[in-house]
C-alpha cells in the first residue's frame, strides 16, 4: 500500500482540491468492470460472510493515513479487506429475512445520485429532487391502485416512515398540543395508546419509545390461526382502554408480517378506526408490491381507507438500500407536524413549491428518487409485476416440495413469496424444545454451506425456518439446492 502521495503537500496550492476528473474516468472504468464481474457471478462468494466478530476490524489499520493514498491502492484493497466481511444480499441463494436486489438500473441511479450530490432541503436546493420524488411516489401509488390524493415521500427505512406516520397521528388532534407543550408534566394528558398485532414489526415499539408514548402503550393484540390481527380483540381492547381513561391514538395494521407475511384484515380494522377516530397506519414494508397484482389487491381490500402506509422499494422492488416510501392522505397534518422554517431557510416560493423538509423530521435528504425512477422505468410497471408474481410462484413451488415430503411441514399459509416450514421427525413429537434445537441445527448446517442463507422465526412456541424469495437472480435451481441442503442437514443431525 502506498503511504504517500505527491498531492498532499499542503504548502503547495496546486496540490489542493479534488482529484482531477480525468482520473475519475480511469478508476470508474476499473470499478465498473469489477462491479460487472460481481453482478455476473455473486455465487463465487459464500452468501453469508465467514468472518468472526472483530475480524474485519483487526485487518484494518488502527489509524487514518496521514499521507494520501492512490485510488489504485484503495481499489486494490476491496477484495482483500472488504469482501471477506460482506454478506451477499445480491446472491441468488440469499433467502433470509426479506431478500432484496441491487438491480442494474438501481445501481446506475445510485451512481448518479452520488455524483450529483443533491441535498433536498428546500425546493430550490434541488427542484429535480423535489419533483422527481413527487412523481415517482405518485407513479407507485397509481401502479398500486391507491387513491390519487395520497401524498408520498421517500425516507431511508420503514422504521423511519412509521415513526413519522405515528408522529403525524399524534398531531391529528391539535387539542393535544403535543408539538408545542410536549407530553411530560401534564397530568391532564391521557396516556396515548397504539394497537397492533402480536406479529407487528418492532419498529412500532421503537416509534412509541422515540415519540415518548412508551413501549408499554403499544398494545399487541392476539392474532388468529392465520397470524392476522383479530378484529374482535381490537374492539375489546379499545373498550377496555377507554374505560380505563387511556386515549387510543392509532392502529398499525401489517400487510405482510415479517415472520409469515400474514395480512391483517384491513377493511374491518379501517371501519373501526373511522368510527373511533383513530389513525390507521399500514405497514406494507415488504408486502406492498403485491398491489401490482390483482390477487394482491384482493388480499389488501380496504387499503384505500388507511391514513398512511409504508412500502420499501429496497425490499421487493429491486431498488438498492435504502429507499422507503411513506404515503398519507393527510398531507397537511404531516406538514403541521414537521414544518419549521428558520429565517435563513425562508424563500419567496415556499408557498407554492414543495420542500420535503416541511414534511419530515430530517432537514437534508438524499436524491433517492433517482434510483427509483431508473428502476420503475427500466422494468416498467408490468415488468415489476411479472417479477413479483414469479417470486410468489417460486415460493409456492418450494412449499409444494416441503408439503409433499414426509416429516416436513409448512407451518403458515404462503400468501406472498415467503415459506415458513420445519422438520418434524416423529422422535421429537410433542417436544417443542427438541424440535427447536433440531431445526436450529439444520439451519446452521445449511448456512455453513455458503450456498444459501436462510433465517428462522418463532411462531408461539414453535421454532420455524423461513425461505424468503425476493432477489431477481434467484431461480428454481437455487431453491432446489436449498431444499437438497435442508434434507441433507435434517439427516445429518
Ligand atoms: C422490514 C420491515 C420493517 C423494517 O424495515 P426497515 O426499512 O429496515 O426499517 C418494518 N415492517 C415490516 C413489516 C418489515 O417487513
Coordinates of C-alpha atoms and ligand atoms in Angstrom, one line a residue:
X1 CA 0.0 0.0 0.0
X2 CA 1.5 3.4 -0.8
X3 CA 1.7 5.7 2.1
X4 CA 2.5 9.0 0.5
X5 CA 1.2 10.8 -2.5
X6 CA 2.6 13.9 -4.2
X7 CA -0.7 15.7 -4.0
X8 CA -0.6 16.0 -0.2
X9 CA 1.8 18.9 0.3
X10 CA -0.4 21.4 1.9
X11 CA 2.1 24.2 1.4
X12 CA 1.6 23.9 -2.4
X13 CA -1.7 25.3 -3.5
X14 CA -1.6 23.3 -6.7
X15 CA -2.0 20.1 -4.6
X16 CA -5.3 21.1 -3.1
X17 CA -8.7 20.5 -4.4
X18 CA -10.3 17.3 -5.7
X19 CA -8.6 14.5 -7.7
X20 CA -8.9 15.5 -11.4
X21 CA -12.0 14.3 -13.3
X22 CA -9.8 12.6 -15.9
X23 CA -8.6 10.3 -13.1
X24 CA -12.2 9.6 -12.2
X25 CA -12.8 8.1 -15.6
X26 CA -9.9 5.6 -15.3
X27 CA -10.9 4.5 -11.8
X28 CA -14.6 4.4 -12.6
X29 CA -13.9 2.2 -15.6
X30 CA -11.9 -0.2 -13.4
X31 CA -14.7 -0.2 -10.7
X32 CA -17.4 -0.7 -13.3
X33 CA -15.6 -3.7 -14.6
X34 CA -15.2 -5.0 -11.1
X35 CA -19.0 -4.5 -10.4
X36 CA -19.9 -6.1 -13.7
X37 CA -18.0 -9.3 -12.7
X38 CA -19.6 -9.2 -9.3
X39 CA -23.1 -9.0 -10.7
X40 CA -22.3 -11.7 -13.2
X41 CA -21.5 -14.2 -10.5
X42 CA -22.1 -13.3 -6.9
X43 CA -22.2 -17.1 -6.4
X44 CA -18.5 -17.3 -6.3
X45 CA -18.7 -15.9 -2.8
X46 CA -20.2 -17.7 0.3
X47 CA -23.6 -16.0 0.7
X48 CA -23.1 -15.4 4.5
X49 CA -19.9 -13.7 5.5
X50 CA -17.5 -16.1 7.1
X51 CA -15.7 -13.7 9.4
X52 CA -15.8 -13.8 13.2
X53 CA -16.8 -10.7 15.2
X54 CA -13.8 -8.3 15.2
X55 CA -12.1 -9.9 12.3
X56 CA -12.6 -7.1 9.8
X57 CA -11.6 -4.6 12.4
X58 CA -8.4 -6.4 13.0
X59 CA -7.4 -6.4 9.4
X60 CA -7.9 -2.6 9.1
X61 CA -5.2 -0.1 10.1
X62 CA -5.8 1.5 13.5
X63 CA -5.3 5.0 12.2
X64 CA -6.2 7.0 9.2
X65 CA -3.4 7.5 6.7
X66 CA -1.6 10.8 7.2
X67 CA -0.5 11.0 3.6
X68 CA -2.7 10.5 0.6
X69 CA -3.1 7.0 -0.9
X70 CA -3.6 6.3 -4.5
X71 CA -7.1 5.3 -5.7
X72 CA -5.4 2.3 -7.3
X73 CA -4.3 1.2 -3.8
X74 CA -7.7 1.8 -2.3
X75 CA -9.5 -0.2 -5.1
X76 CA -7.0 -3.0 -4.8
X77 CA -8.0 -3.4 -1.2
X78 CA -11.6 -4.0 -1.8
X79 CA -11.1 -7.7 -2.5
X80 CA -8.7 -8.1 0.4
X81 CA -10.2 -6.1 3.2
X82 CA -13.9 -5.6 2.4
X83 CA -15.2 -8.6 0.5
X84 CA -14.4 -11.1 3.3
X85 CA -16.8 -9.2 5.6
X86 CA -19.6 -8.9 3.0
X87 CA -22.8 -10.9 3.3
X88 CA -24.1 -11.2 -0.2
X89 CA -27.6 -9.8 -0.4
X90 CA -27.2 -9.9 -4.1
X91 CA -26.5 -13.6 -4.1
X92 CA -29.3 -15.7 -5.6
X93 CA -29.0 -18.0 -2.5
X94 CA -29.9 -15.2 -0.2
X95 CA -33.2 -16.5 1.2
X96 CA -33.1 -15.0 4.7
X97 CA -35.2 -12.2 6.3
X98 CA -36.7 -10.5 3.2
X99 CA -34.4 -10.9 0.2
X100 CA -33.7 -7.9 -1.9
X101 CA -31.8 -6.8 -5.0
X102 CA -29.4 -4.1 -6.1
X103 CA -30.6 -4.2 -9.7
X104 CA -28.6 -2.7 -12.6
X105 CA -30.9 0.3 -13.1
X106 CA -30.9 0.9 -9.3
X107 CA -27.1 0.8 -9.2
X108 CA -26.8 3.3 -12.1
X109 CA -29.3 5.6 -10.3
X110 CA -27.3 5.4 -7.1
X111 CA -24.1 6.3 -9.0
X112 CA -25.7 9.4 -10.4
X113 CA -27.1 10.3 -7.0
X114 CA -23.6 10.3 -5.6
X115 CA -22.2 12.4 -8.5
X116 CA -25.0 15.0 -8.5
X117 CA -24.8 15.3 -4.7
X118 CA -28.2 16.8 -4.3
X119 CA -29.4 17.8 -0.9
X120 CA -33.2 18.4 -1.0
X121 CA -33.5 20.7 2.0
X122 CA -35.8 23.1 0.2
X123 CA -37.4 23.1 -3.3
X124 CA -34.7 25.5 -4.6
X125 CA -31.8 23.4 -3.3
X126 CA -32.9 20.7 -5.8
X127 CA -36.1 21.3 -7.8
X128 CA -35.4 18.0 -9.7
X129 CA -35.2 16.0 -6.4
X130 CA -38.4 17.5 -5.0
X131 CA -40.4 17.0 -8.2
X132 CA -39.0 13.6 -9.1
X133 CA -39.8 12.4 -5.6
X134 CA -43.4 13.6 -6.0
X135 CA -43.5 12.0 -9.4
X136 CA -42.1 8.5 -8.5
X137 CA -44.1 8.2 -5.3
X138 CA -47.2 9.2 -7.4
X139 CA -46.3 6.6 -10.1
X140 CA -46.0 3.9 -7.5
X141 CA -49.2 4.9 -5.7
X142 CA -51.1 4.8 -9.1
X143 CA -49.5 1.5 -10.0
X144 CA -50.6 0.1 -6.7
X145 CA -54.2 1.4 -7.3
X146 CA -54.1 3.7 -4.3
X147 CA -56.2 6.9 -4.0
X148 CA -54.8 9.7 -6.2
X149 CA -54.9 12.3 -3.5
X150 CA -52.3 10.5 -1.3
X151 CA -49.1 12.4 -0.8
X152 CA -45.9 10.4 -0.9
X153 CA -42.3 10.9 0.1
X154 CA -39.2 8.9 0.5
X155 CA -37.4 8.1 3.7
X156 CA -34.5 5.8 4.4
X157 CA -36.3 2.9 6.1
X158 CA -39.7 1.7 7.1
X159 CA -38.8 2.3 10.7
X160 CA -38.5 6.0 10.0
X161 CA -41.6 6.1 7.8
X162 CA -43.6 4.5 10.6
X163 CA -42.1 6.9 13.1
X164 CA -43.2 9.8 11.0
X165 CA -46.6 8.4 10.4
X166 CA -47.2 8.0 14.1
X167 CA -45.8 11.5 14.8
X168 CA -48.5 12.8 12.5
X169 CA -51.1 10.6 14.1
X170 CA -50.2 12.3 17.4
X171 CA -50.7 15.7 15.7
X172 CA -54.1 14.8 14.2
X173 CA -56.0 16.2 17.1
X174 CA -54.5 19.7 17.7
X175 CA -56.2 19.9 21.1
X176 CA -53.5 17.5 22.5
X177 CA -50.9 20.3 21.8
X178 CA -48.1 17.9 22.0
X179 CA -46.0 19.6 19.4
X180 CA -45.8 22.8 21.4
X181 CA -46.1 21.5 25.0
X182 CA -44.6 18.1 24.9
X183 CA -46.0 15.2 26.9
X184 CA -44.3 15.3 30.3
X185 CA -45.6 17.1 33.4
X186 CA -49.1 17.3 32.0
X187 CA -51.5 15.4 34.3
X188 CA -54.5 16.4 32.1
X189 CA -53.0 14.5 29.1
X190 CA -54.3 10.9 29.0
X191 CA -52.0 8.1 28.2
X192 CA -51.9 7.6 24.4
X193 CA -52.2 4.0 23.1
X194 CA -51.2 2.4 19.8
X195 CA -52.6 -1.0 18.8
X196 CA -51.1 -3.7 16.5
X197 CA -51.0 -7.4 16.3
X198 CA -48.5 -9.6 18.1
X199 CA -46.8 -10.1 14.8
X200 CA -46.3 -6.4 14.0
X201 CA -42.7 -5.2 13.4
X202 CA -40.6 -4.0 16.3
X203 CA -40.4 -0.6 14.6
X204 CA -43.8 0.2 16.0
X205 CA -42.4 -0.2 19.5
X206 CA -39.4 1.8 18.6
X207 CA -41.5 4.6 17.3
X208 CA -43.5 4.6 20.5
X209 CA -40.3 4.7 22.5
X210 CA -38.9 7.6 20.4
X211 CA -42.1 9.6 20.5
X212 CA -42.4 9.4 24.2
X213 CA -45.6 7.3 24.0
X214 CA -43.7 4.5 25.8
X215 CA -43.3 0.8 24.8
X216 CA -45.9 -0.2 27.4
X217 CA -48.5 1.8 25.5
X218 CA -48.1 -0.3 22.4
X219 CA -50.9 -2.9 22.8
X220 CA -50.0 -6.1 21.0
X221 CA -53.2 -7.9 20.2
X222 CA -53.6 -11.7 19.6
X223 CA -53.8 -13.0 16.0
X224 CA -56.0 -15.7 14.6
X225 CA -54.8 -19.1 13.3
X226 CA -53.6 -17.4 10.1
X227 CA -51.5 -14.9 12.1
X228 CA -53.8 -12.0 11.3
X229 CA -54.8 -9.4 13.9
X230 CA -58.1 -10.3 15.5
X231 CA -60.6 -7.5 15.0
X232 CA -62.7 -8.7 18.0
X233 CA -59.6 -8.4 20.1
X234 CA -59.0 -4.8 18.9
X235 CA -62.6 -3.9 19.7
X236 CA -62.3 -5.3 23.2
X237 CA -59.0 -3.6 23.8
X238 CA -60.5 -0.2 22.8
X239 CA -63.5 -0.6 25.1
X240 CA -61.3 -1.6 28.0
X241 CA -58.7 1.1 27.4
X242 CA -61.4 3.9 27.1
X243 CA -63.0 2.6 30.3
X244 CA -59.5 2.9 32.0
X245 CA -59.1 6.5 30.8
X246 CA -56.5 5.8 28.1
X247 CA -56.6 7.7 24.8
X248 CA -56.5 5.3 21.8
X249 CA -54.4 7.1 19.2
X250 CA -53.6 4.8 16.3
X251 CA -53.6 1.3 14.9
X252 CA -50.8 -0.2 12.9
X253 CA -52.0 -2.9 10.5
X254 CA -49.4 -5.1 8.9
X255 CA -49.8 -6.1 5.2
X256 CA -47.2 -8.8 5.0
X257 CA -45.9 -9.5 8.5
X258 CA -42.2 -10.1 9.0
X259 CA -42.5 -13.7 10.2
X260 CA -45.1 -15.2 7.9
X261 CA -46.3 -12.4 5.5
X262 CA -49.8 -12.6 7.0
X263 CA -52.2 -9.8 6.2
X264 CA -54.3 -8.1 8.8
X265 CA -58.0 -7.7 7.9
X266 CA -57.6 -4.1 6.8
X267 CA -61.2 -3.4 5.8
X268 CA -62.6 -4.4 9.3
X269 CA -59.8 -2.5 11.1
X270 CA -60.4 0.6 8.9
X271 CA -64.1 0.6 9.8
X272 CA -63.3 0.6 13.5
X273 CA -60.7 3.3 13.1
X274 CA -63.1 5.5 11.2
X275 CA -65.7 5.1 13.9
X276 CA -63.3 5.6 16.8
X277 CA -61.3 8.4 15.1
X278 CA -58.0 6.5 15.2
X279 CA -55.2 7.0 12.7
X280 CA -54.7 3.8 10.7
X281 CA -51.1 3.2 9.5
X282 CA -50.5 0.3 7.2
X283 CA -47.1 -1.4 7.4
X284 CA -46.6 -2.9 3.9
X285 CA -42.8 -2.6 4.0
X286 CA -42.3 -5.9 2.3
X287 CA -45.8 -6.8 1.1
X288 CA -46.7 -3.6 -0.7
X289 CA -45.7 -4.7 -4.2
X290 CA -48.4 -7.4 -4.1
X291 CA -50.6 -4.5 -5.0
X292 CA -49.2 -4.7 -8.5
X293 CA -51.2 -8.0 -8.9
X294 CA -55.0 -8.5 -8.9
X295 CA -54.6 -11.2 -6.2
X296 CA -52.7 -8.7 -4.0
X297 CA -55.5 -6.1 -4.5
X298 CA -57.9 -8.7 -3.3
X299 CA -55.7 -9.6 -0.3
X300 CA -55.4 -5.9 0.7
X301 CA -59.0 -5.0 0.1
X302 CA -59.8 -1.9 2.1
X303 CA -56.3 -0.5 2.0
X304 CA -57.6 2.7 0.3
X305 CA -59.1 3.6 3.7
X306 CA -55.9 3.8 5.7
X307 CA -54.4 7.2 6.8
X308 CA -50.8 6.3 6.0
X309 CA -48.9 3.5 4.5
X310 CA -45.2 2.5 4.1
X311 CA -43.7 0.3 1.4
X312 CA -40.0 -0.3 1.0
X313 CA -38.8 -0.3 -2.6
X314 CA -35.5 -1.6 -1.2
X315 CA -37.2 -4.8 -0.3
X316 CA -39.3 -6.2 -3.0
X317 CA -39.0 -3.6 -5.7
X318 CA -35.4 -4.2 -6.7
X319 CA -34.0 -0.8 -5.6
X320 CA -30.7 -0.8 -3.7
X321 CA -30.6 0.1 0.0
X322 CA -32.1 2.5 1.1
X323 CA -35.5 3.6 -0.2
X324 CA -38.8 3.6 1.8
X325 CA -41.9 5.3 0.6
X326 CA -44.4 6.8 3.0
X327 CA -47.8 7.9 1.8
X328 CA -50.5 9.7 3.7
X329 CA -53.9 11.1 2.9
X330 CA -53.3 13.8 5.4
X331 CA -50.6 15.9 3.8
X332 CA -51.5 18.9 5.9
X333 CA -51.2 17.0 9.1
X334 CA -47.8 15.8 8.2
X335 CA -46.8 19.4 7.5
X336 CA -48.3 20.6 10.7
X337 CA -46.2 18.0 12.5
X338 CA -42.9 18.8 10.9
X339 CA -42.8 22.3 9.2
X340 CA -40.4 24.6 11.0
X341 CA -38.7 27.2 8.9
X342 CA -35.8 29.2 10.4
X343 CA -35.2 32.7 8.9
X344 CA -32.3 31.5 6.8
X345 CA -34.4 28.9 5.0
X346 CA -37.3 31.3 4.1
X347 CA -37.8 31.6 0.3
X348 CA -40.2 33.5 -1.8
X349 CA -41.5 30.3 -3.4
X350 CA -42.2 28.5 -0.2
X351 CA -46.0 28.8 -0.5
X352 CA -46.1 27.3 -4.0
X353 CA -43.1 24.9 -4.1
X354 CA -42.7 21.5 -2.4
X355 CA -40.0 21.4 0.2
X356 CA -39.7 17.9 1.7
X357 CA -38.2 19.2 4.9
X358 CA -41.7 20.6 5.7
X359 CA -43.0 17.1 5.9
X360 CA -40.2 15.2 7.6
X361 CA -38.1 15.0 10.6
X362 CA -34.9 15.3 8.6
X363 CA -33.7 18.5 7.0
X364 CA -31.3 17.3 4.3
X365 CA -32.3 14.5 2.1
X366 CA -30.6 12.2 -0.5
X367 CA -31.8 12.0 -4.1
X368 CA -33.2 8.6 -3.6
X369 CA -36.0 9.2 -6.1
X370 CA -33.4 9.0 -8.9
X371 CA -32.7 5.3 -8.4
X372 CA -36.4 4.6 -8.0
X373 CA -37.1 6.4 -11.3
X374 CA -34.4 4.3 -13.0
X375 CA -35.9 1.1 -11.6
X376 CA -39.5 1.8 -12.5
X377 CA -38.6 3.0 -16.0
X378 CA -36.2 0.2 -16.7
X379 CA -38.6 -2.6 -15.7
X380 CA -41.9 -0.9 -16.3
X381 CA -44.9 -1.5 -14.1
X382 CA -45.7 -4.7 -15.9
X383 CA -42.1 -5.9 -15.6
X384 CA -42.2 -5.2 -11.9
X385 CA -45.5 -7.1 -11.5
X386 CA -44.2 -10.1 -13.5
X387 CA -41.2 -10.3 -11.3
X388 CA -43.2 -10.2 -8.1
X389 CA -45.6 -12.8 -9.5
X390 CA -42.7 -15.0 -10.4
X391 CA -41.3 -14.8 -6.8
X392 CA -44.7 -15.8 -5.5
X393 CA -44.8 -18.8 -7.8
X394 CA -41.2 -19.9 -6.8
X395 CA -42.4 -19.8 -3.1
X396 CA -45.4 -21.9 -4.0
X397 CA -43.2 -24.4 -5.7
X398 CA -40.9 -24.6 -2.7
X399 CA -43.9 -25.0 -0.3
X400 CA -45.2 -27.9 -2.5
X401 CA -41.9 -29.7 -2.1
X402 CA -42.0 -29.3 1.6
X403 CA -45.6 -30.3 1.8
X404 CA -45.0 -33.5 -0.3
X405 CA -42.2 -34.7 1.9
X406 CA -42.6 -36.9 4.9
X407 CA -41.6 -35.4 8.3
X408 CA -41.6 -31.9 6.9
X409 CA -44.4 -29.4 7.4
X410 CA -45.4 -25.9 6.0
X411 CA -46.5 -24.0 9.1
X412 CA -48.1 -20.9 7.7
X413 CA -50.2 -20.0 4.6
X414 CA -48.0 -18.9 1.7
X415 CA -49.5 -15.6 0.9
X416 CA -46.6 -14.0 -0.9
X417 CA -43.0 -15.1 -1.6
X418 CA -42.1 -16.5 1.9
X419 CA -42.4 -20.1 3.1
X420 CA -42.4 -21.0 6.9
X421 CA -41.7 -24.6 7.5
X422 CA -39.9 -27.1 9.7
X423 CA -38.7 -30.6 10.0
X424 CA -40.9 -32.7 12.4
X425 CA -39.4 -36.2 12.8
X426 CA -41.5 -38.5 15.0
X427 CA -38.8 -38.8 17.6
X428 CA -39.5 -35.2 18.6
X429 CA -43.3 -35.5 18.5
X430 CA -44.7 -33.0 21.0
X431 CA -41.3 -31.9 22.2
X432 CA -41.0 -28.3 21.1
X433 CA -37.6 -27.6 22.7
X434 CA -36.3 -30.7 21.0
X435 CA -37.8 -29.6 17.6
X436 CA -36.3 -26.1 18.1
X437 CA -32.8 -27.4 18.7
X438 CA -33.1 -29.9 15.8
X439 CA -34.3 -27.2 13.3
X440 CA -31.8 -24.7 14.5
X441 CA -29.0 -27.3 14.0
X442 CA -30.3 -27.9 10.4
X443 CA -30.3 -24.1 9.8
X444 CA -26.7 -23.8 11.0
X445 CA -25.6 -26.7 8.7
X446 CA -27.4 -25.2 5.7
X447 CA -26.0 -21.8 6.3
X448 CA -22.5 -23.1 6.8
X449 CA -22.6 -24.4 3.2
X450 CA -22.1 -20.9 1.9
X451 CA -24.5 -21.8 -0.9
X452 CA -27.7 -20.4 0.6
X453 CA -28.6 -18.3 3.6
X454 CA -31.9 -18.9 5.4
X455 CA -33.2 -17.4 8.7
X456 CA -35.7 -18.5 11.3
X457 CA -38.6 -17.1 13.3
X458 CA -40.8 -18.1 16.2
X459 CA -44.5 -18.7 16.0
X460 CA -45.7 -19.1 19.5
X461 CA -43.7 -22.0 20.9
X462 CA -42.6 -23.2 17.5
X463 CA -39.2 -22.5 16.0
X464 CA -39.6 -22.4 12.3
X465 CA -37.4 -22.0 9.2
X466 CA -38.0 -19.4 6.5
X467 CA -37.3 -19.3 2.8
X468 CA -37.9 -15.7 1.5
X469 CA -37.7 -15.3 -2.2
X470 CA -37.1 -11.7 -3.3
X471 CA -33.8 -11.5 -5.2
X472 CA -34.0 -11.0 -9.0
X473 CA -31.3 -13.6 -9.6
X474 CA -33.0 -16.4 -7.6
X475 CA -34.2 -19.2 -9.8
X476 CA -35.8 -22.5 -9.1
X477 CA -32.5 -24.3 -9.1
X478 CA -31.4 -22.2 -6.1
X479 CA -34.4 -23.3 -4.2
X480 CA -33.8 -26.9 -5.3
X481 CA -30.3 -26.6 -3.9
X482 CA -31.6 -25.1 -0.6
X483 CA -34.1 -28.0 -0.4
X484 CA -31.4 -30.5 -1.0
X485 CA -29.2 -29.0 1.7
X486 CA -32.1 -28.9 4.1
X487 CA -32.9 -32.5 3.7
X488 CA -29.2 -33.5 4.0
X489 CA -29.0 -31.3 7.1
X490 CA -32.0 -33.0 8.6
X491 CA -30.5 -36.4 8.0
X492 CA -27.1 -35.5 9.4
X493 CA -28.3 -34.0 12.8
Ligands
LIG1 C1 -38.6 -4.9 7.1 C2 -39.8 -4.5 7.8 C3 -39.7 -3.3 8.6 C4 -38.5 -2.6 8.8 O1 -37.9 -2.1 7.7 P1 -36.7 -1.1 7.7 O2 -36.8 -0.4 6.4 O3 -35.4 -1.9 7.9 O4 -36.9 -0.2 8.9 C5 -40.9 -2.9 9.1 N1 -42.1 -3.6 9.0 C6 -42.1 -4.7 8.2 C7 -43.4 -5.4 8.1 C8 -41.0 -5.2 7.6 O5 -41.1 -6.3 6.9

